[in-house]
Amino acid sequence: MQDRLQPGGENLLFLTDDQLLQGIELLFFAYRGFISDPDRILENYTYGRAHHRAIHFIHRRPGTTVNALLDILGVTKQSLNRVLRQLIDDGLVESKVGVRDRRERHLHLTPAGQALESDLSSTQRKRLRAAYKEAGPDAVHGFRQVLENIMDPSMRQHVKKLVKD
Amino acid sequence: MQDRLQPGGENLLFLTDDQLLQGIELLFFAYRGFISDPDRILENYTYGRAHHRAIHFIHRRPGTTVNALLDILGVTKQSLNRVLRQLIDDGLVESKVGVRDRRERHLHLTPAGQALESDLSSTQRKRLRAAYKEAGPDAVHGFRQVLENIMDPSMRQHVKKLVKD
DNA sequence: AATTTATGTCAGTCTTGTTGACTTTCCAAG
DNA sequence: CTTGGAAAGTCAACAAGACTGACATAAATT
């Protein structure tokens, strides 16, 4: 994957500091836009981004344990517990005692939880779908490739891969 | 939603909800990794992400005004002021009364401010450079294309374009 | 002269993160 | 069977950084 092309900086051009700083800004603005839709929805609740994140990952990994969720979210258990407590008390999340190991709590979304997840997620899916569509398949591939390279290697395992059927 | 059954669906395949949700997670993990390096540096200071953001944009747009910065950062003036106050008091940022309009304050980094900016930025540039390098030029182009599509259109103007000279 | 704009500041609130201490539950190794 | 430790839950205190609202001042604009 090295320099298939000429001595010209053509394949190095994007590595100038200016180009890199531009990439940093792109990430900043894109990420902010990306969370603005859910944020607006959450204003109508007593929830914030922390709740959104919990809901997202419980939706994606039904039955996951608190510990696994802590690992993914990278916060303290006290912080996550406050969020989970509210969601459980409000009937959006269900916490089931583990069968094999009764210390563990397995988390699921209730129908109400799924409804909120769907609301939050649909705005982001819509935005991303439009962005993907306009950029085209090759761009999407590059987008995902670069993002995967950016993240901490230890986190790559947490990106839920698609099921092959 | 049954795109996959269509012939030539290969340019629609990435629009399934699962693929979109995966994209959401990629963005989440990548963004978190991306800000983790500066965060670690800032632990040694009394500064946080808010200061980092201010420093970044003052660096990129020397002489920018408080109002312009508010627009870019999307926070309230009270919030930005607290951050700027500290940076100015600590001698990292200089605030100059405008010449044409003496109500405006034009912001610049002092040498000390530039030093911190360089520290913070270099970790991110390094991470991004490695990610770009591994993915290749085409992927980088796609990455930037998709990010630009994701952000709010009104924000695109704020991504500082490269100077041609 | 009146109004608007740019900036600064004070006070109070909220979310979400932190640390530290402690308890309960319960699996598994001695 | 006992006990050590892991998983989870809880309480309290605190901090960063966002918010709103009110108010002040200086300077430009109308």
Short mmCIF file of C-alpha atoms (C1' of nucleotides) in Angstrom, two decimals:
data_model
loop_
_atom_site.label_atom_id
_atom_site.label_comp_id
_atom_site.label_asym_id
_atom_site.label_seq_id
_atom_site.Cartn_x
_atom_site.Cartn_y
_atom_site.Cartn_z
CA MET A 1 0.00 0.00 0.00
CA GLN A 2 3.01 2.20 -0.32
CA ASP A 3 3.55 4.84 -2.96
CA ARG A 4 2.27 3.19 -6.05
CA LEU A 5 2.65 6.57 -7.58
CA GLN A 6 5.33 9.03 -8.32
CA PRO A 7 7.78 11.00 -6.22
CA GLY A 8 5.26 13.80 -6.37
CA GLY A 9 3.60 14.30 -3.02
CA GLU A 10 0.35 13.30 -4.64
CA ASN A 11 -0.17 10.47 -2.20
CA LEU A 12 1.44 12.38 0.63
CA LEU A 13 -0.31 15.63 0.02
CA PHE A 14 -3.02 14.83 2.49
CA LEU A 15 -0.49 14.39 5.22
CA THR A 16 0.45 18.03 5.53
CA ASP A 17 -0.31 19.54 8.89
CA ASP A 18 -2.90 21.78 7.34
CA GLN A 19 -4.73 18.86 5.82
CA LEU A 20 -4.60 17.03 9.11
CA LEU A 21 -5.92 20.02 11.02
CA GLN A 22 -8.71 20.23 8.51
CA GLY A 23 -9.51 16.60 9.20
CA ILE A 24 -9.66 17.35 12.90
CA GLU A 25 -12.18 20.09 12.25
CA LEU A 26 -14.26 17.90 9.98
CA LEU A 27 -14.48 15.31 12.72
CA PHE A 28 -15.42 17.95 15.26
CA PHE A 29 -18.20 19.53 13.22
CA ALA A 30 -19.52 16.24 11.88
CA TYR A 31 -19.69 14.70 15.31
CA ARG A 32 -21.48 17.71 16.71
CA GLY A 33 -24.02 17.69 13.95
CA PHE A 34 -24.46 14.01 14.40
CA ILE A 35 -25.48 14.22 18.04
CA SER A 36 -27.57 17.35 17.66
CA ASP A 37 -30.68 15.52 16.45
CA PRO A 38 -30.88 13.10 19.39
CA ASP A 39 -30.03 15.96 21.74
CA ARG A 40 -33.06 17.86 20.53
CA ILE A 41 -35.32 14.88 21.16
CA LEU A 42 -33.87 14.31 24.60
CA GLU A 43 -34.73 17.87 25.61
CA ASN A 44 -38.30 16.68 25.99
CA TYR A 45 -37.18 14.13 28.55
CA THR A 46 -35.12 14.27 31.69
CA TYR A 47 -32.44 12.35 29.80
CA GLY A 48 -29.17 13.35 28.20
CA ARG A 49 -26.47 11.87 26.02
CA ALA A 50 -25.45 9.42 28.69
CA HIS A 51 -28.89 7.85 28.54
CA HIS A 52 -28.80 7.80 24.77
CA ARG A 53 -25.52 5.92 24.75
CA ALA A 54 -26.77 3.36 27.24
CA ILE A 55 -29.95 2.85 25.25
CA HIS A 56 -28.04 2.48 22.01
CA PHE A 57 -25.73 -0.23 23.25
CA ILE A 58 -28.39 -2.13 25.16
CA HIS A 59 -30.40 -2.13 21.95
CA ARG A 60 -27.47 -3.40 19.95
CA ARG A 61 -26.44 -6.02 22.46
CA PRO A 62 -29.57 -7.18 24.23
CA GLY A 63 -28.75 -9.14 27.35
CA THR A 64 -25.41 -7.47 27.87
CA THR A 65 -24.20 -7.13 31.45
CA VAL A 66 -23.43 -3.99 33.38
CA ASN A 67 -19.74 -4.79 33.34
CA ALA A 68 -19.65 -5.21 29.60
CA LEU A 69 -21.46 -1.94 29.20
CA LEU A 70 -18.95 -0.21 31.47
CA ASP A 71 -16.20 -1.46 29.24
CA ILE A 72 -17.83 -0.13 26.13
CA LEU A 73 -18.86 3.23 27.52
CA GLY A 74 -15.67 3.85 29.43
CA VAL A 75 -17.27 5.47 32.47
CA THR A 76 -17.36 4.54 36.14
CA LYS A 77 -20.01 2.24 37.46
CA GLN A 78 -21.34 5.01 39.67
CA SER A 79 -21.87 7.17 36.63
CA LEU A 80 -23.49 4.43 34.61
CA ASN A 81 -25.55 3.28 37.57
CA ARG A 82 -27.22 6.65 37.95
CA VAL A 83 -28.24 6.53 34.30
CA LEU A 84 -29.40 2.91 34.40
CA ARG A 85 -31.34 3.52 37.60
CA GLN A 86 -33.42 6.20 35.92
CA LEU A 87 -34.01 4.14 32.81
CA ILE A 88 -35.02 1.11 34.86
CA ASP A 89 -37.25 3.13 37.19
CA ASP A 90 -38.92 4.75 34.20
CA GLY A 91 -39.54 1.37 32.64
CA LEU A 92 -37.34 1.75 29.58
CA VAL A 93 -34.77 -0.83 30.57
CA GLU A 94 -35.21 -4.20 32.20
CA SER A 95 -32.56 -5.72 34.42
CA LYS A 96 -32.66 -9.49 34.73
CA VAL A 97 -30.66 -11.52 37.21
CA GLY A 98 -28.33 -13.86 35.37
CA VAL A 99 -29.22 -17.52 35.14
CA ARG A 100 -25.73 -18.98 35.09
CA ASP A 101 -24.23 -16.31 37.33
CA ARG A 102 -26.82 -14.68 39.50
CA ARG A 103 -24.57 -11.73 40.33
CA GLU A 104 -24.76 -10.46 36.81
CA ARG A 105 -27.60 -8.31 35.54
CA HIS A 106 -28.62 -8.72 31.95
CA LEU A 107 -30.02 -5.61 30.34
CA HIS A 108 -32.84 -5.38 27.82
CA LEU A 109 -34.97 -2.61 26.40
CA THR A 110 -38.66 -2.74 27.22
CA PRO A 111 -41.11 -1.86 24.44
CA ALA A 112 -41.08 1.72 25.73
CA GLY A 113 -37.30 1.68 25.64
CA GLN A 114 -37.32 0.35 22.12
CA ALA A 115 -39.67 3.12 21.09
CA LEU A 116 -37.33 5.80 22.37
CA GLU A 117 -34.34 4.04 20.85
CA SER A 118 -36.08 3.99 17.53
CA ASP A 119 -36.87 7.71 17.77
CA LEU A 120 -33.32 8.64 18.64
CA SER A 121 -31.71 6.30 16.19
CA SER A 122 -33.90 7.15 13.24
CA THR A 123 -32.72 10.74 13.15
CA GLN A 124 -29.11 9.62 13.06
CA ARG A 125 -29.74 6.86 10.56
CA LYS A 126 -31.49 9.33 8.33
CA ARG A 127 -28.60 11.78 8.47
CA LEU A 128 -26.04 9.07 7.88
CA ARG A 129 -28.03 7.48 5.09
CA ALA A 130 -28.21 10.78 3.25
CA ALA A 131 -24.50 11.37 3.76
CA TYR A 132 -23.66 7.87 2.52
CA LYS A 133 -25.94 8.13 -0.46
CA GLU A 134 -24.49 11.41 -1.61
CA ALA A 135 -20.90 10.26 -1.18
CA GLY A 136 -21.26 6.86 -2.79
CA PRO A 137 -20.12 3.35 -1.86
CA ASP A 138 -16.41 3.91 -2.30
CA ALA A 139 -16.44 6.95 -0.09
CA VAL A 140 -18.36 5.03 2.55
CA HIS A 141 -15.77 2.33 2.50
CA GLY A 142 -13.02 4.87 2.98
CA PHE A 143 -14.97 6.59 5.72
CA ARG A 144 -15.29 3.40 7.68
CA GLN A 145 -11.71 2.40 7.04
CA VAL A 146 -10.31 5.64 8.37
CA LEU A 147 -12.60 5.67 11.40
CA GLU A 148 -11.57 2.17 12.30
CA ASN A 149 -7.94 3.18 12.05
CA ILE A 150 -8.50 6.21 14.25
CA MET A 151 -10.07 4.44 17.19
CA ASP A 152 -8.10 2.73 19.90
CA PRO A 153 -7.35 -0.82 18.72
CA SER A 154 -8.83 -2.23 21.92
CA MET A 155 -12.16 -0.69 20.99
CA ARG A 156 -12.43 -2.24 17.54
CA GLN A 157 -13.89 -5.40 19.00
CA HIS A 158 -16.79 -3.38 20.34
CA VAL A 159 -18.00 -2.24 16.95
CA LYS A 160 -20.68 -4.76 16.38
CA LYS A 161 -19.96 -6.53 13.17
CA LEU A 162 -22.70 -7.46 10.78
CA VAL A 163 -24.18 -10.87 10.94
CA LYS A 164 -23.45 -12.97 7.92
CA ASP A 165 -26.40 -15.00 6.76
CA MET B 1 -35.67 -2.38 3.35
CA GLN B 2 -35.05 -5.39 1.19
CA ASP B 3 -32.37 -3.71 -0.83
CA ARG B 4 -30.15 -6.71 -0.84
CA LEU B 5 -32.43 -8.65 -3.09
CA GLN B 6 -32.25 -6.15 -5.85
CA PRO B 7 -29.81 -6.73 -8.64
CA GLY B 8 -27.12 -4.12 -8.53
CA GLY B 9 -28.03 -3.57 -4.92
CA GLU B 10 -24.37 -3.34 -4.14
CA ASN B 11 -24.59 0.41 -4.07
CA LEU B 12 -27.53 0.25 -1.68
CA LEU B 13 -26.26 -2.53 0.49
CA PHE B 14 -24.56 -0.17 2.88
CA LEU B 15 -27.82 1.53 3.62
CA THR B 16 -29.31 -1.21 5.73
CA ASP B 17 -30.12 -0.20 9.27
CA ASP B 18 -27.47 -2.51 10.60
CA GLN B 19 -24.81 -0.92 8.48
CA LEU B 20 -25.97 2.51 9.55
CA LEU B 21 -25.92 1.55 13.23
CA GLN B 22 -22.43 0.24 12.72
CA GLY B 23 -21.46 3.59 11.25
CA ILE B 24 -22.86 5.32 14.32
CA GLU B 25 -20.70 3.16 16.55
CA LEU B 26 -17.63 3.73 14.44
CA LEU B 27 -18.10 7.44 14.79
CA PHE B 28 -18.59 7.12 18.53
CA PHE B 29 -15.51 5.03 19.19
CA ALA B 30 -13.32 6.93 16.75
CA TYR B 31 -14.26 10.28 18.20
CA ARG B 32 -13.61 9.07 21.70
CA GLY B 33 -10.22 7.74 20.77
CA PHE B 34 -9.46 10.92 18.98
CA ILE B 35 -9.97 13.17 21.97
CA SER B 36 -8.36 10.82 24.47
CA ASP B 37 -4.79 11.93 23.69
CA PRO B 38 -5.39 15.65 24.28
CA ASP B 39 -7.48 14.77 27.32
CA ARG B 40 -4.53 12.99 28.85
CA ILE B 41 -2.29 16.00 28.30
CA LEU B 42 -4.86 18.38 29.73
CA GLU B 43 -5.00 16.40 32.96
CA ASN B 44 -1.71 18.05 33.87
CA TYR B 45 -3.36 21.45 33.59
CA THR B 46 -6.48 23.01 35.01
CA TYR B 47 -7.90 22.94 31.52
CA GLY B 48 -10.39 20.71 29.78
CA ARG B 49 -11.81 20.08 26.34
CA ALA B 50 -13.43 23.48 26.23
CA HIS B 51 -10.01 25.11 26.47
CA HIS B 52 -8.63 22.78 23.85
CA ARG B 53 -11.35 23.73 21.40
CA ALA B 54 -10.82 27.44 21.98
CA ILE B 55 -7.08 27.06 21.54
CA HIS B 56 -7.50 25.04 18.36
CA PHE B 57 -9.71 27.57 16.62
CA ILE B 58 -7.76 30.61 17.78
CA HIS B 59 -4.70 28.91 16.36
CA ARG B 60 -6.42 28.23 13.08
CA ARG B 61 -7.96 31.66 12.78
CA PRO B 62 -5.64 34.10 14.47
CA GLY B 63 -7.31 37.43 15.07
CA THR B 64 -10.79 35.96 15.17
CA THR B 65 -13.32 37.73 17.35
CA VAL B 66 -15.22 36.42 20.33
CA ASN B 67 -18.46 36.45 18.39
CA ALA B 68 -17.02 34.45 15.52
CA LEU B 69 -15.67 31.94 17.99
CA LEU B 70 -19.07 31.64 19.65
CA ASP B 71 -20.54 30.84 16.28
CA ILE B 72 -18.02 28.13 15.60
CA LEU B 73 -18.10 26.54 19.02
CA GLY B 74 -21.85 26.75 19.47
CA VAL B 75 -21.77 27.59 23.16
CA THR B 76 -23.01 30.56 25.13
CA LYS B 77 -20.83 33.58 25.65
CA GLN B 78 -20.86 32.96 29.40
CA SER B 79 -19.45 29.51 28.83
CA LEU B 80 -16.81 30.67 26.39
CA ASN B 81 -15.94 33.66 28.53
CA ARG B 82 -15.01 31.54 31.50
CA VAL B 83 -12.64 29.57 29.32
CA LEU B 84 -11.14 32.61 27.59
CA ARG B 85 -10.75 34.41 30.90
CA GLN B 86 -8.54 31.63 32.22
CA LEU B 87 -6.50 31.37 29.04
CA ILE B 88 -5.96 35.13 28.94
CA ASP B 89 -5.11 35.36 32.63
CA ASP B 90 -2.66 32.49 32.25
CA GLY B 91 -1.00 34.22 29.34
CA LEU B 92 -1.88 31.69 26.63
CA VAL B 93 -4.25 33.92 24.71
CA GLU B 94 -4.02 37.58 23.91
CA SER B 95 -7.09 39.76 23.45
CA LYS B 96 -6.61 42.89 21.36
CA VAL B 97 -9.13 45.68 20.97
CA GLY B 98 -10.22 45.97 17.35
CA VAL B 99 -8.85 48.79 15.24
CA ARG B 100 -11.77 49.31 12.90
CA ASP B 101 -14.39 48.42 15.48
CA ARG B 102 -13.18 48.98 19.00
CA ARG B 103 -15.98 46.86 20.50
CA GLU B 104 -14.46 43.72 19.07
CA ARG B 105 -11.71 41.73 20.71
CA HIS B 106 -9.32 39.94 18.40
CA LEU B 107 -7.83 36.76 19.77
CA HIS B 108 -4.32 35.42 19.28
CA LEU B 109 -2.20 32.72 20.85
CA THR B 110 0.87 33.85 22.75
CA PRO B 111 4.06 31.82 22.35
CA ALA B 112 3.04 29.86 25.44
CA GLY B 113 -0.38 29.28 23.89
CA GLN B 114 1.20 28.11 20.67
CA ALA B 115 3.36 25.68 22.62
CA LEU B 116 0.34 24.07 24.24
CA GLU B 117 -1.54 24.04 20.97
CA SER B 118 1.34 22.26 19.36
CA ASP B 119 1.45 19.66 22.14
CA LEU B 120 -2.26 18.97 21.94
CA SER B 121 -2.44 19.02 18.20
CA SER B 122 0.58 16.84 17.57
CA THR B 123 -0.99 13.84 19.27
CA GLN B 124 -4.07 14.13 17.11
CA ARG B 125 -2.15 14.81 13.95
CA LYS B 126 -0.04 11.76 14.63
CA ARG B 127 -3.09 9.57 15.13
CA LEU B 128 -4.82 10.92 12.06
CA ARG B 129 -1.68 10.70 9.94
CA ALA B 130 -1.29 7.03 10.79
CA ALA B 131 -4.95 6.35 10.07
CA TYR B 132 -4.74 8.18 6.74
CA LYS B 133 -1.55 6.45 5.75
CA GLU B 134 -2.89 3.01 6.43
CA ALA B 135 -6.15 3.65 4.62
CA GLY B 136 -4.71 5.34 1.57
CA PRO B 137 -5.60 8.46 -0.41
CA ASP B 138 -8.89 7.23 -1.81
CA ALA B 139 -10.17 6.26 1.60
CA VAL B 140 -9.17 9.64 2.96
CA HIS B 141 -11.12 11.34 0.24
CA GLY B 142 -14.17 9.28 1.10
CA PHE B 143 -13.70 9.92 4.78
CA ARG B 144 -13.72 13.64 4.28
CA GLN B 145 -16.58 13.52 1.83
CA VAL B 146 -18.85 11.64 4.21
CA LEU B 147 -17.93 13.81 7.19
CA GLU B 148 -18.72 16.93 5.23
CA ASN B 149 -22.08 15.48 4.29
CA ILE B 150 -22.86 14.57 7.88
CA MET B 151 -22.32 17.98 9.40
CA ASP B 152 -24.91 20.71 9.42
CA PRO B 153 -24.63 22.59 6.14
CA SER B 154 -24.31 25.88 8.00
CA MET B 155 -21.13 24.58 9.60
CA ARG B 156 -19.34 23.67 6.38
CA GLN B 157 -18.12 27.22 5.97
CA HIS B 158 -16.29 26.91 9.27
CA VAL B 159 -14.04 24.11 8.13
CA LYS B 160 -11.03 26.09 7.21
CA LYS B 161 -10.15 25.37 3.65
CA LEU B 162 -6.59 25.08 2.57
CA VAL B 163 -4.86 28.12 1.29
CA LYS B 164 -3.66 27.84 -2.27
CA ASP B 165 -0.41 29.56 -2.95
"C1'" DA C 1 -30.41 61.02 21.12
"C1'" DA C 2 -31.82 56.43 20.95
"C1'" DT C 3 -30.87 51.90 19.72
"C1'" DT C 4 -28.19 48.03 18.64
"C1'" DT C 5 -24.02 45.31 18.93
"C1'" DA C 6 -19.95 43.19 21.18
"C1'" DT C 7 -18.23 41.95 25.15
"C1'" DG C 8 -17.94 41.00 30.05
"C1'" DT C 9 -19.69 39.44 34.47
"C1'" DC C 10 -22.55 37.60 38.46
"C1'" DA C 11 -25.56 34.09 40.13
"C1'" DG C 12 -27.80 29.83 40.01
"C1'" DT C 13 -28.95 25.33 37.82
"C1'" DC C 14 -28.22 20.86 35.36
"C1'" DT C 15 -25.89 16.83 33.38
"C1'" DT C 16 -22.44 13.90 33.65
"C1'" DG C 17 -18.29 12.76 34.83
"C1'" DT C 18 -15.03 11.79 38.99
"C1'" DT C 19 -13.28 9.51 43.85
"C1'" DG C 20 -13.97 7.08 48.01
"C1'" DA C 21 -16.33 4.20 51.21
"C1'" DC C 22 -19.40 0.71 52.09
"C1'" DT C 23 -22.89 -3.23 51.50
"C1'" DT C 24 -25.04 -7.21 49.40
"C1'" DT C 25 -24.97 -11.08 46.64
"C1'" DC C 26 -22.97 -15.11 45.20
"C1'" DC C 27 -19.43 -18.02 42.67
"C1'" DA C 28 -15.53 -20.83 43.39
"C1'" DA C 29 -11.33 -22.33 45.58
"C1'" DG C 30 -9.41 -23.88 49.78
"C1'" DC D 1 -18.40 -25.35 54.70
"C1'" DT D 2 -15.95 -21.38 54.93
"C1'" DT D 3 -14.00 -17.67 52.96
"C1'" DG D 4 -11.92 -14.60 49.45
"C1'" DG D 5 -12.99 -11.95 45.83
"C1'" DA D 6 -15.83 -10.53 41.87
"C1'" DA D 7 -20.15 -8.23 40.33
"C1'" DA D 8 -23.31 -5.10 41.34
"C1'" DG D 9 -25.59 -1.45 43.89
"C1'" DT D 10 -25.65 2.66 46.79
"C1'" DC D 11 -24.46 7.05 49.27
"C1'" DA D 12 -21.98 11.27 49.48
"C1'" DA D 13 -19.16 14.90 47.90
"C1'" DC D 14 -17.17 17.24 44.26
"C1'" DA D 15 -15.77 19.37 39.53
"C1'" DA D 16 -16.07 20.61 34.64
"C1'" DG D 17 -18.66 22.64 31.54
"C1'" DA D 18 -22.80 23.40 29.62
"C1'" DC D 19 -27.20 26.27 30.41
"C1'" DT D 20 -30.53 30.58 31.57
"C1'" DG D 21 -31.35 35.16 33.13
"C1'" DA D 22 -30.10 39.63 34.54
"C1'" DC D 23 -27.29 43.42 34.24
"C1'" DA D 24 -23.12 46.64 32.85
"C1'" DT D 25 -20.30 49.08 29.67
"C1'" DA D 26 -18.43 50.81 25.60
"C1'" DA D 27 -18.79 51.76 20.95
"C1'" DA D 28 -20.94 51.81 16.61
"C1'" DT D 29 -25.16 52.69 13.97
"C1'" DT D 30 -29.45 54.76 12.96
#
